[in-house]
PDB file of C-alpha atoms in Angstrom:
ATOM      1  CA  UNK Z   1    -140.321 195.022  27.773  1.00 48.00           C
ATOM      2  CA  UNK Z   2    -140.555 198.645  27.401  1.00 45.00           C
ATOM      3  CA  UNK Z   3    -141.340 200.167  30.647  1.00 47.00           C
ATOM      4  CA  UNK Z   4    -143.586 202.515  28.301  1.00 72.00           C
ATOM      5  CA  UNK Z   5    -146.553 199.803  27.493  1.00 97.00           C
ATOM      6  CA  UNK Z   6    -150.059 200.142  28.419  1.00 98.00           C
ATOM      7  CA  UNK Z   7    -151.546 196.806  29.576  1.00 98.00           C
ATOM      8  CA  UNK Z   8    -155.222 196.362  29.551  1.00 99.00           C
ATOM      9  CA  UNK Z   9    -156.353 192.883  31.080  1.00 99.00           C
ATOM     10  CA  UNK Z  10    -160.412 191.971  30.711  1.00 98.00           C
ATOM     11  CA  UNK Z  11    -161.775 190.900  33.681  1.00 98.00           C
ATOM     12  CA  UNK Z  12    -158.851 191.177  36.081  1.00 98.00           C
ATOM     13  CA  UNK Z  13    -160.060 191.618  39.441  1.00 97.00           C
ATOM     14  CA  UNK Z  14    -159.172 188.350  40.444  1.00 96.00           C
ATOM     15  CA  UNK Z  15    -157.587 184.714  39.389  1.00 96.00           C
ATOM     16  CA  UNK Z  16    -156.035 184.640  36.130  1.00 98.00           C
ATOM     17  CA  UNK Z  17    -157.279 188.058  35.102  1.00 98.00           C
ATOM     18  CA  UNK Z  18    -155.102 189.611  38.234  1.00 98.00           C
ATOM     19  CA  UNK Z  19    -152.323 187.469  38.126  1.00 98.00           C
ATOM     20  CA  UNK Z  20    -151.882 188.695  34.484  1.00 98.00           C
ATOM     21  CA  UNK Z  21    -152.289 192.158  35.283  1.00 98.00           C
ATOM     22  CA  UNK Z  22    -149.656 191.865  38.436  1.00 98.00           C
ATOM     23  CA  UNK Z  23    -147.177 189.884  36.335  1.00 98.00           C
ATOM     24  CA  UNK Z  24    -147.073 192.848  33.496  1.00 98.00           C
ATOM     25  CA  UNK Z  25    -146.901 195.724  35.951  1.00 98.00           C
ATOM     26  CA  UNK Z  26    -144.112 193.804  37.282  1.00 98.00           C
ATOM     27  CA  UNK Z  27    -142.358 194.311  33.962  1.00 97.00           C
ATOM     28  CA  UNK Z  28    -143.035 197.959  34.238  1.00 97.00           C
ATOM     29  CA  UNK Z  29    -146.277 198.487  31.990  1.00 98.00           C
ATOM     30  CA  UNK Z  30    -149.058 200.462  33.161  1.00 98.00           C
ATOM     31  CA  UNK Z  31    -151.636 198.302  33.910  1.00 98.00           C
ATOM     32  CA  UNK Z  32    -155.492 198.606  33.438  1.00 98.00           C
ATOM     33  CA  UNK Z  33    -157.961 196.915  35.428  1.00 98.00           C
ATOM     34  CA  UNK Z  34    -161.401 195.454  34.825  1.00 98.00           C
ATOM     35  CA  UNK Z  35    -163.676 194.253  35.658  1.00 97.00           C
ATOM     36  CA  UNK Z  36    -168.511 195.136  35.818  1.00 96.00           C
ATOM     37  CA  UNK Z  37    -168.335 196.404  38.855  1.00 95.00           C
ATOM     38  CA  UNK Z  38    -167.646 199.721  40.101  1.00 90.00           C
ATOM     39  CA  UNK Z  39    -166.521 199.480  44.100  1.00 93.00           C
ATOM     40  CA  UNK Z  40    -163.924 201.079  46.110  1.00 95.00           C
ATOM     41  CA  UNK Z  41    -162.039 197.442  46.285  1.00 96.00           C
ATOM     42  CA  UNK Z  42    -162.105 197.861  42.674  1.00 96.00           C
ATOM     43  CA  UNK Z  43    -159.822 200.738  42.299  1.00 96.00           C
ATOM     44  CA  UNK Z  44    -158.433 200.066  45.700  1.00 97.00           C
ATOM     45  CA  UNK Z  45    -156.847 196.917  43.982  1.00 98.00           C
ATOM     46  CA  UNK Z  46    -155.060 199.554  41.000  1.00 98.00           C
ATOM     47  CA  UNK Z  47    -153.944 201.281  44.254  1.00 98.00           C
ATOM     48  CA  UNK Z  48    -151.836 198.747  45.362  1.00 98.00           C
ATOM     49  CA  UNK Z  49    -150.651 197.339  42.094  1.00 98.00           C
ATOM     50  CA  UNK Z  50    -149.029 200.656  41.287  1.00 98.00           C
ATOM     51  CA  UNK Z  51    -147.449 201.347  44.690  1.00 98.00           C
ATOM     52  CA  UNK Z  52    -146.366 197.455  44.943  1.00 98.00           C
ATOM     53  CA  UNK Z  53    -144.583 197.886  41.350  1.00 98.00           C
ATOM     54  CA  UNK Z  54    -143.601 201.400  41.122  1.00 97.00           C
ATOM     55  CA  UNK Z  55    -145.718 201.688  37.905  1.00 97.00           C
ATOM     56  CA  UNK Z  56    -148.891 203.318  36.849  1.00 98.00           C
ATOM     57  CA  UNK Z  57    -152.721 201.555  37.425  1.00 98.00           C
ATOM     58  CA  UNK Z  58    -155.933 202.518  36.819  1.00 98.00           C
ATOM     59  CA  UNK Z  59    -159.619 200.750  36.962  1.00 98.00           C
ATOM     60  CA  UNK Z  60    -161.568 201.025  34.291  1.00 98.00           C
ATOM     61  CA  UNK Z  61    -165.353 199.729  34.526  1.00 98.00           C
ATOM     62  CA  UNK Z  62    -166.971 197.941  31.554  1.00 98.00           C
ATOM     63  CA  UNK Z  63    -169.807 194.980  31.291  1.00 98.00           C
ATOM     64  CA  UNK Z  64    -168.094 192.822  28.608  1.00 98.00           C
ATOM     65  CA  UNK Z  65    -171.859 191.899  27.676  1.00 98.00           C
ATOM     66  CA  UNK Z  66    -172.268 195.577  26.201  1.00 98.00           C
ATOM     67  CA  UNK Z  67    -169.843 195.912  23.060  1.00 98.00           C
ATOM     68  CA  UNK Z  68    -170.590 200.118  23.116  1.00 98.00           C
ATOM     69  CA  UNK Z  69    -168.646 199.205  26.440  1.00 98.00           C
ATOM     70  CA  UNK Z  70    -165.740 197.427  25.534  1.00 98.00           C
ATOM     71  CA  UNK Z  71    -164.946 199.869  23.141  1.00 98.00           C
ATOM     72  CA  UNK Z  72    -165.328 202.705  25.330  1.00 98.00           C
ATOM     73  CA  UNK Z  73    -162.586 200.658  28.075  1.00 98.00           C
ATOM     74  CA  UNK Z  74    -160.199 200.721  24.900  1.00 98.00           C
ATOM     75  CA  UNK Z  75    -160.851 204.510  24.461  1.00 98.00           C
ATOM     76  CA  UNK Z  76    -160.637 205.392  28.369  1.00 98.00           C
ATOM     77  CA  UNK Z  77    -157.166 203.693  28.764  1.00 98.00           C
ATOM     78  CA  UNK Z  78    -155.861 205.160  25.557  1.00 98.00           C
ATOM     79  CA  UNK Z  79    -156.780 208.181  26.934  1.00 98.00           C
ATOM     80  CA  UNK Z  80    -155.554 208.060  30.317  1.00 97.00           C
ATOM     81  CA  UNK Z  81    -152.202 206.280  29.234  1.00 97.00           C
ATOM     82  CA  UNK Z  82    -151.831 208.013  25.898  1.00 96.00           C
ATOM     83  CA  UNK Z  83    -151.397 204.135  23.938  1.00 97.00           C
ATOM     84  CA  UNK Z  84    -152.983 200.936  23.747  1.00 98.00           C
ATOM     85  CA  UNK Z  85    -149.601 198.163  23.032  1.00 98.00           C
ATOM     86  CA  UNK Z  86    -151.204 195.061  25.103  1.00 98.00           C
ATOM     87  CA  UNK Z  87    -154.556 193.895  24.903  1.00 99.00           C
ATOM     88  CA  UNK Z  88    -155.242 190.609  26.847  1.00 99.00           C
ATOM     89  CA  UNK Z  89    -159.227 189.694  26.617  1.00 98.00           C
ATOM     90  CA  UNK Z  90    -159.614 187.398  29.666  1.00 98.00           C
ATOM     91  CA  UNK Z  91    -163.365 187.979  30.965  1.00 98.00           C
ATOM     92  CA  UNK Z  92    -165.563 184.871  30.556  1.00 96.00           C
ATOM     93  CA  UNK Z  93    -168.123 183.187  32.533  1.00 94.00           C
ATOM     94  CA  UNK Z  94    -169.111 179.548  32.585  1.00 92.00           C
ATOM     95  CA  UNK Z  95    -172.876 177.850  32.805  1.00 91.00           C
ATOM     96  CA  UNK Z  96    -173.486 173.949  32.195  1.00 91.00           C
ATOM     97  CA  UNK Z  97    -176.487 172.244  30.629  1.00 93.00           C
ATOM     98  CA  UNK Z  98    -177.729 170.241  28.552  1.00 94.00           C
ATOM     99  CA  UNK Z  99    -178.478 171.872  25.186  1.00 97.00           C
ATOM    100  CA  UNK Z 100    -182.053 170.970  25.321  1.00 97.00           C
ATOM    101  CA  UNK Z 101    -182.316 172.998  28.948  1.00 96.00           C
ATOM    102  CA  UNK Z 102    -179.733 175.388  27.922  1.00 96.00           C
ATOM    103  CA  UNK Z 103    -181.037 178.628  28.932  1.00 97.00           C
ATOM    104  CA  UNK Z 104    -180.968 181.319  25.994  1.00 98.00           C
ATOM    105  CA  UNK Z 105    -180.198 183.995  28.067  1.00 98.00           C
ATOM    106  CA  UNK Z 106    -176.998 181.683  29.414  1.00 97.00           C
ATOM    107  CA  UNK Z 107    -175.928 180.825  25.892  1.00 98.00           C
ATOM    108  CA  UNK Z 108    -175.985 184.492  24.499  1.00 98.00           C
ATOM    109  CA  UNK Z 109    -174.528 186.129  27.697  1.00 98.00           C
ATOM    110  CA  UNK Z 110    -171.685 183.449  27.559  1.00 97.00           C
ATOM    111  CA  UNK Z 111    -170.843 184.256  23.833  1.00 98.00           C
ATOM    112  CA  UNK Z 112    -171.401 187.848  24.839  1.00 98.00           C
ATOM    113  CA  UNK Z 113    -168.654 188.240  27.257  1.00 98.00           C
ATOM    114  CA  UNK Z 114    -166.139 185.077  26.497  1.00 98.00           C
ATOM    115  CA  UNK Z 115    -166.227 186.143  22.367  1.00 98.00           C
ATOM    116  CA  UNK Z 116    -167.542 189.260  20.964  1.00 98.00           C
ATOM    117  CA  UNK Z 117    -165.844 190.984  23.568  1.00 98.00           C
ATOM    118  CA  UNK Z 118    -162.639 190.395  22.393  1.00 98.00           C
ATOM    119  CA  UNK Z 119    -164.062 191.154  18.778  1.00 99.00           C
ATOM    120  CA  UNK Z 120    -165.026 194.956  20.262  1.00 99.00           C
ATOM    121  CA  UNK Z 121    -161.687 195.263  22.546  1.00 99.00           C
ATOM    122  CA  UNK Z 122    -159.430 194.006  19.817  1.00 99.00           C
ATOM    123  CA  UNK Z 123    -161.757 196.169  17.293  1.00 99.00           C
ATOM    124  CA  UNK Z 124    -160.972 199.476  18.936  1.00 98.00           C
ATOM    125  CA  UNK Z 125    -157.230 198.670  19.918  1.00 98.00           C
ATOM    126  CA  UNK Z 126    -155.883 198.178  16.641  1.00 98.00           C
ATOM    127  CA  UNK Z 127    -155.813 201.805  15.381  1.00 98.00           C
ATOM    128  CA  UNK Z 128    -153.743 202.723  18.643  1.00 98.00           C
ATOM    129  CA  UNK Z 129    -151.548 199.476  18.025  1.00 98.00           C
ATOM    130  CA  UNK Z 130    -150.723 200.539  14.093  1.00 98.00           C
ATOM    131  CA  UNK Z 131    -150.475 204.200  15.309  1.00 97.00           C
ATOM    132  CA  UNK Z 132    -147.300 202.642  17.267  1.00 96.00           C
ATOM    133  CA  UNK Z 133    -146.464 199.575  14.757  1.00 97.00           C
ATOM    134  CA  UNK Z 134    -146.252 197.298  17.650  1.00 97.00           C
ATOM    135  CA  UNK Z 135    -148.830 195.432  19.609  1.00 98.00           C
ATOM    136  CA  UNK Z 136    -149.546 192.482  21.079  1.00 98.00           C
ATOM    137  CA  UNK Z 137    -153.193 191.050  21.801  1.00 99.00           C
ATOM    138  CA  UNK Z 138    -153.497 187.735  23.741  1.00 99.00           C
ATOM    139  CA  UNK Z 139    -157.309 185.803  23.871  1.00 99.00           C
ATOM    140  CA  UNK Z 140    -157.068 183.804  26.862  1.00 98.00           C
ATOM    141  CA  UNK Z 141    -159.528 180.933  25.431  1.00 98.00           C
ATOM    142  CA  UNK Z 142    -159.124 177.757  27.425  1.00 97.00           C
ATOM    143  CA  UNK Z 143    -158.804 173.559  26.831  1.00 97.00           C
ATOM    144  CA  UNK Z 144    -162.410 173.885  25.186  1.00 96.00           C
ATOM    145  CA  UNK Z 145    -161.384 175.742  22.680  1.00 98.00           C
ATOM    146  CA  UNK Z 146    -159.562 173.150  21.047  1.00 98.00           C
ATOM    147  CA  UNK Z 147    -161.801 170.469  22.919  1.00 97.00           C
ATOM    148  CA  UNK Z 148    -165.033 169.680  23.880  1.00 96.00           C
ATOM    149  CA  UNK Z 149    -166.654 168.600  26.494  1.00 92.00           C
ATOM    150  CA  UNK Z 150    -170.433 167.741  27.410  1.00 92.00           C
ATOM    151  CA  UNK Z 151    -172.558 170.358  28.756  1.00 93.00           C
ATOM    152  CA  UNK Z 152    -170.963 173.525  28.220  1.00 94.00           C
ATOM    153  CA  UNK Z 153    -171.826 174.208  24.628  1.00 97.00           C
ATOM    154  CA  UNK Z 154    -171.825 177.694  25.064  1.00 97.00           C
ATOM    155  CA  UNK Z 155    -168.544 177.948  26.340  1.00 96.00           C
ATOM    156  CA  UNK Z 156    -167.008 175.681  24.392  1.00 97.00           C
ATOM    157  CA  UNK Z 157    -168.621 177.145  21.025  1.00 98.00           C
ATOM    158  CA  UNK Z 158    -166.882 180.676  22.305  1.00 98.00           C
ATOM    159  CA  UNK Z 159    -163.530 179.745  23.195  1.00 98.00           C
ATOM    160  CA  UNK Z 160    -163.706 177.349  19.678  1.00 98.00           C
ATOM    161  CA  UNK Z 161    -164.852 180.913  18.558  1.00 98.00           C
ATOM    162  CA  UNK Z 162    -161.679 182.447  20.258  1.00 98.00           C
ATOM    163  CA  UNK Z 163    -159.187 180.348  18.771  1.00 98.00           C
ATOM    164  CA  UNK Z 164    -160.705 181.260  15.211  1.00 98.00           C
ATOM    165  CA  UNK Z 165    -161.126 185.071  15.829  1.00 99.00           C
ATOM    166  CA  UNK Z 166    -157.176 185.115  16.824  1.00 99.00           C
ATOM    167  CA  UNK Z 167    -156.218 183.292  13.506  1.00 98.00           C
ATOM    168  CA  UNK Z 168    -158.100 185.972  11.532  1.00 98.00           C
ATOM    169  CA  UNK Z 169    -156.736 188.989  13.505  1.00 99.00           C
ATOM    170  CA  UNK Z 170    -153.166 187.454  12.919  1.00 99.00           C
ATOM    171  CA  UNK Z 171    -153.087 187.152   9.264  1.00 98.00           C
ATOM    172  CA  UNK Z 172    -154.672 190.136   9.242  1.00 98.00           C
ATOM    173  CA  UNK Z 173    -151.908 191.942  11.395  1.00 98.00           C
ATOM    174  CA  UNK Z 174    -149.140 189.869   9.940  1.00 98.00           C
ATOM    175  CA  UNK Z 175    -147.047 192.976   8.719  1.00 98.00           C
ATOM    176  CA  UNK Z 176    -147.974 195.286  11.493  1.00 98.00           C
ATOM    177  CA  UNK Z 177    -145.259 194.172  14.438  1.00 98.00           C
ATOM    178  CA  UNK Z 178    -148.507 192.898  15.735  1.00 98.00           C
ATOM    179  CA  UNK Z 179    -149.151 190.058  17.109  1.00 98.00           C
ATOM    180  CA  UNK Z 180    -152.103 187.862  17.973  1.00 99.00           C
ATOM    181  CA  UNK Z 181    -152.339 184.754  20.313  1.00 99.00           C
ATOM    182  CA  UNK Z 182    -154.515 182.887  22.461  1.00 99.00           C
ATOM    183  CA  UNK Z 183    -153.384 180.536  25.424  1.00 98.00           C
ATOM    184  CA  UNK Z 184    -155.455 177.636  26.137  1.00 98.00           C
ATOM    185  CA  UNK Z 185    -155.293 176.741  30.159  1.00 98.00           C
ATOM    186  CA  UNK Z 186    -156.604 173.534  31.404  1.00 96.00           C
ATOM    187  CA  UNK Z 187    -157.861 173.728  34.477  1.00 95.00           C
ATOM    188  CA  UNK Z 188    -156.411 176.246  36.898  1.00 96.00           C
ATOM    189  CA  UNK Z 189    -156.354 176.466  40.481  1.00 91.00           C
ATOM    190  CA  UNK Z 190    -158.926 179.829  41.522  1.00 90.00           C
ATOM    191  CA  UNK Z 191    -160.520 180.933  44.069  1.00 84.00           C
ATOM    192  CA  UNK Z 192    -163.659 179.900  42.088  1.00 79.00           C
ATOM    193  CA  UNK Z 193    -162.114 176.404  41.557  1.00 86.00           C
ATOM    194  CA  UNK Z 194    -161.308 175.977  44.861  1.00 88.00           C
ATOM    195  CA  UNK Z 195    -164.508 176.465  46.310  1.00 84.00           C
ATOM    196  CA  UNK Z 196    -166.117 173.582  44.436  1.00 84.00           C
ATOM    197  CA  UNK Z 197    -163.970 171.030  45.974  1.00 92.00           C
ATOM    198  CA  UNK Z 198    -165.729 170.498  49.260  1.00 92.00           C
ATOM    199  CA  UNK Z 199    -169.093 170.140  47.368  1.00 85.00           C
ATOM    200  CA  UNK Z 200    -167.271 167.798  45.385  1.00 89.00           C
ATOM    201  CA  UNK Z 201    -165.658 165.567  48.105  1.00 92.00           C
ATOM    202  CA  UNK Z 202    -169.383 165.779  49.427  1.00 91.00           C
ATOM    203  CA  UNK Z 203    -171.002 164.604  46.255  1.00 87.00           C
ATOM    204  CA  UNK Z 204    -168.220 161.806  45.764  1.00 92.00           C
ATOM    205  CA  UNK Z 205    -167.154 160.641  48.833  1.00 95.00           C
ATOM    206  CA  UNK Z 206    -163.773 161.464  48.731  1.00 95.00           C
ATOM    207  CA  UNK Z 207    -160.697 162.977  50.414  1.00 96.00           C
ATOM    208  CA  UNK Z 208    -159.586 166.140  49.129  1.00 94.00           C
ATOM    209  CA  UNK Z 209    -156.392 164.644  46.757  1.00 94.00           C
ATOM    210  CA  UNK Z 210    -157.934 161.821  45.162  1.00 95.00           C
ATOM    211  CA  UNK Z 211    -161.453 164.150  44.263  1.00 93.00           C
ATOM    212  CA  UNK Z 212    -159.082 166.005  42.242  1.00 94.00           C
ATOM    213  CA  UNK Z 213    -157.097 163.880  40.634  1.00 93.00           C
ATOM    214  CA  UNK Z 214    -159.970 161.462  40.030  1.00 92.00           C
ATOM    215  CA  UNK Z 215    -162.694 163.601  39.093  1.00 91.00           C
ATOM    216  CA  UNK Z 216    -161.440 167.681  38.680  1.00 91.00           C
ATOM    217  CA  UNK Z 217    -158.278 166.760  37.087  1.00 95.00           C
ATOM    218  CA  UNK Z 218    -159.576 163.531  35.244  1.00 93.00           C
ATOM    219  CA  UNK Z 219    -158.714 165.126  31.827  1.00 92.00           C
ATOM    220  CA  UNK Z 220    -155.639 166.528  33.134  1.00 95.00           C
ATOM    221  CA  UNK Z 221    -152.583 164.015  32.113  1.00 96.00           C
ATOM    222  CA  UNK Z 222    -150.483 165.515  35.334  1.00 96.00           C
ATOM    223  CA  UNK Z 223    -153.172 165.296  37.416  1.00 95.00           C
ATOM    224  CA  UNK Z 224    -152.183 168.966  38.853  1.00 95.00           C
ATOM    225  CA  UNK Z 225    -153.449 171.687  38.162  1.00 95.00           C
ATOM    226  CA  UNK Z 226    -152.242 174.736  36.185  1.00 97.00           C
ATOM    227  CA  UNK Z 227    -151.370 178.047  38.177  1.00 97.00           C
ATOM    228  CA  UNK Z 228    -152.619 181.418  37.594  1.00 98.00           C
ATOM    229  CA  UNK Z 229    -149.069 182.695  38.015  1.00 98.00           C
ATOM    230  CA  UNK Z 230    -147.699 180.127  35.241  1.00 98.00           C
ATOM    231  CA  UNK Z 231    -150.743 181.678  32.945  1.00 98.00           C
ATOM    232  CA  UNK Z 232    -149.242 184.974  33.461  1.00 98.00           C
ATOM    233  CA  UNK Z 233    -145.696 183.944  32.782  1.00 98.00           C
ATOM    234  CA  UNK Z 234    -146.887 182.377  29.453  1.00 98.00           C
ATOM    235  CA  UNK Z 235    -148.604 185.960  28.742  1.00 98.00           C
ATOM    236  CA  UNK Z 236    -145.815 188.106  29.350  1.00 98.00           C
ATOM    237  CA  UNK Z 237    -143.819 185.725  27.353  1.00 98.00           C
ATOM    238  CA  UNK Z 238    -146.003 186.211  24.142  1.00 98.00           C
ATOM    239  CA  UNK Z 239    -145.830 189.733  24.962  1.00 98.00           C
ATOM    240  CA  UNK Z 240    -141.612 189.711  24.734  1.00 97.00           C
ATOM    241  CA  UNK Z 241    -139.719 190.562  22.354  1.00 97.00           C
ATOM    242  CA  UNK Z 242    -138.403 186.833  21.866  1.00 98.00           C
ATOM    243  CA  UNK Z 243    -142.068 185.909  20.660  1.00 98.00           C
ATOM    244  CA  UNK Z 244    -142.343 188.737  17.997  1.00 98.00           C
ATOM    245  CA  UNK Z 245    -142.505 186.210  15.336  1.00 98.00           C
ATOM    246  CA  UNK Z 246    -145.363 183.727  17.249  1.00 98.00           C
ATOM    247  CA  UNK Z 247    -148.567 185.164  16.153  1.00 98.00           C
ATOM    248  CA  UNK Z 248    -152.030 183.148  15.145  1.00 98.00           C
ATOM    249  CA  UNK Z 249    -151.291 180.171  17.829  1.00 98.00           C
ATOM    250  CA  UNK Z 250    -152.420 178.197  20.089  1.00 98.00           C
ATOM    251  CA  UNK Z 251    -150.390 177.488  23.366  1.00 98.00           C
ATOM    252  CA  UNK Z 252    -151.676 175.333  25.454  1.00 98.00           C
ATOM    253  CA  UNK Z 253    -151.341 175.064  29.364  1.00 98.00           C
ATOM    254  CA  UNK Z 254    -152.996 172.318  30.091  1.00 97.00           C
ATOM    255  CA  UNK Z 255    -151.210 169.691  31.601  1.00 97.00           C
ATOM    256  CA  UNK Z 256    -151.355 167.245  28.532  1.00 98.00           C
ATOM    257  CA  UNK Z 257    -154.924 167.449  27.950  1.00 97.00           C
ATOM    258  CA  UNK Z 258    -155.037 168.223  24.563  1.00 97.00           C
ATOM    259  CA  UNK Z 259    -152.191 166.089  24.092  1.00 96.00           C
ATOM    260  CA  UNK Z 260    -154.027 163.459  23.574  1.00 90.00           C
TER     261      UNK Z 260
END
């Protein structure tokens, strides 16, 4: 991977989102972070990614709800980094409900930031990308996008959304050197996800191991769960050279899940 690459990584500021960004500025791109906040942690983090790697970082700020926004990360980074040749749209948030209690404001927030904001970041990175006639843009959509699951009708209408968008933007692409893919994770072990498993072992009754397996990880064939680290290895594997000719897929990391 050309030490030359400008990464950007949607909401990166932690779990898969960092792990992705730390995983490409360890093959020498210049990374940019993200994330809707705007502290001194924030670019603090960049900081440390660039000294760590020997390689260039920078935060850039954007609400993923606001398309004017995405666009203008896309335009910052070109900017500061003079190229846009990796675009991985990772932000997403997560609400469950019935559909009948659904809350509007959930549902169009959630399609907000987990689809149309890879419609606006992929949208304004595509001139840089043909300007270079190489690129490679990975939608991180999840299990739900090829599955469903009650309750989450938002999210699972986005990432279903997800998968779709990247088929388009492929075929479109097709004879640019320009790829488009989106990695489906089951579920993956964050700091998020780890927090709900003592309100879980509460709720069930359970020990720590068999809440997970039984009831987290039900879905989950292996019964383990996915690392953010292995999500990162599958990105900067799409993002090769070897996978210039895998564009408008699926790849799943899921444990099985959508195996069956």
């Amino acid at each position: 991977m050309s030490k030359a690459r400008t990464a950007i990584i949607t909401g990166s500021t932690s779990g898969i989102g960092l792990a992705i960004a730390r995983a490409l500025a360890a093959e020498g791109c210049k990374v940019v972070l993200n994330s809707f906040t705007d502290g001194d942690d924030d670019r603090g983090l960049a900081n440390s990614i660039a000294k760590e790697f020997g390689t260039e970082a920078a935060y850039i700020r954007a609400d993923m709800a606001s398309g004017r926004e995405c666009r203008a990360l896309v335009e910052d980074a070109a900017r500061r980094f003079g190229s846009v040749d990796i675009l991985v749209n990772n932000a997403g948030i997560q609400h469950v409900a019935p559909v009948e209690d659904f809350p509007p404001e959930k549902w169009d927030a959630i399609l907000a930031i987990n689809l149309s904001s890879a419609f606006h970041t992929t949208a304004a990175a595509i001139p840089h990308m043909k300007r270079e006639s190489r690129g490679r843009i990975v939608n991180i959509a999840s299990a739900h996008g090829l599955r469903a699951s009650p309750f989450k009708s938002a999210y699972v209408a986005a990432k279903h959304g997800v998968v779709g968008f990247t088929k388009t933007v492929a075929l479109e692409l097709a004879e640019e050197h320009i790829t488009c893919n989106a990695v489906c994770p089951g579920y993956v072990l964050t700091s998020l996800v780890e927090a709900q498993i003592p309100d879980q072992m509460k709720a069930h009754g359970m020990d720590r191991e068999t809440v997970i397996r039984q009831v987290m990880l039900a879905k989950q064939p292996t019964r383990e769960f996915a690392t953010v680290e292995q999500i990162a290895a599958t990105v900067v594997f799409l993002c090769s050279d070897a996978a210039a000719q895998i564009t408008g897929t699926t790849l799943s990391v899921d444990g099985g899940w959508t195996a069956e």
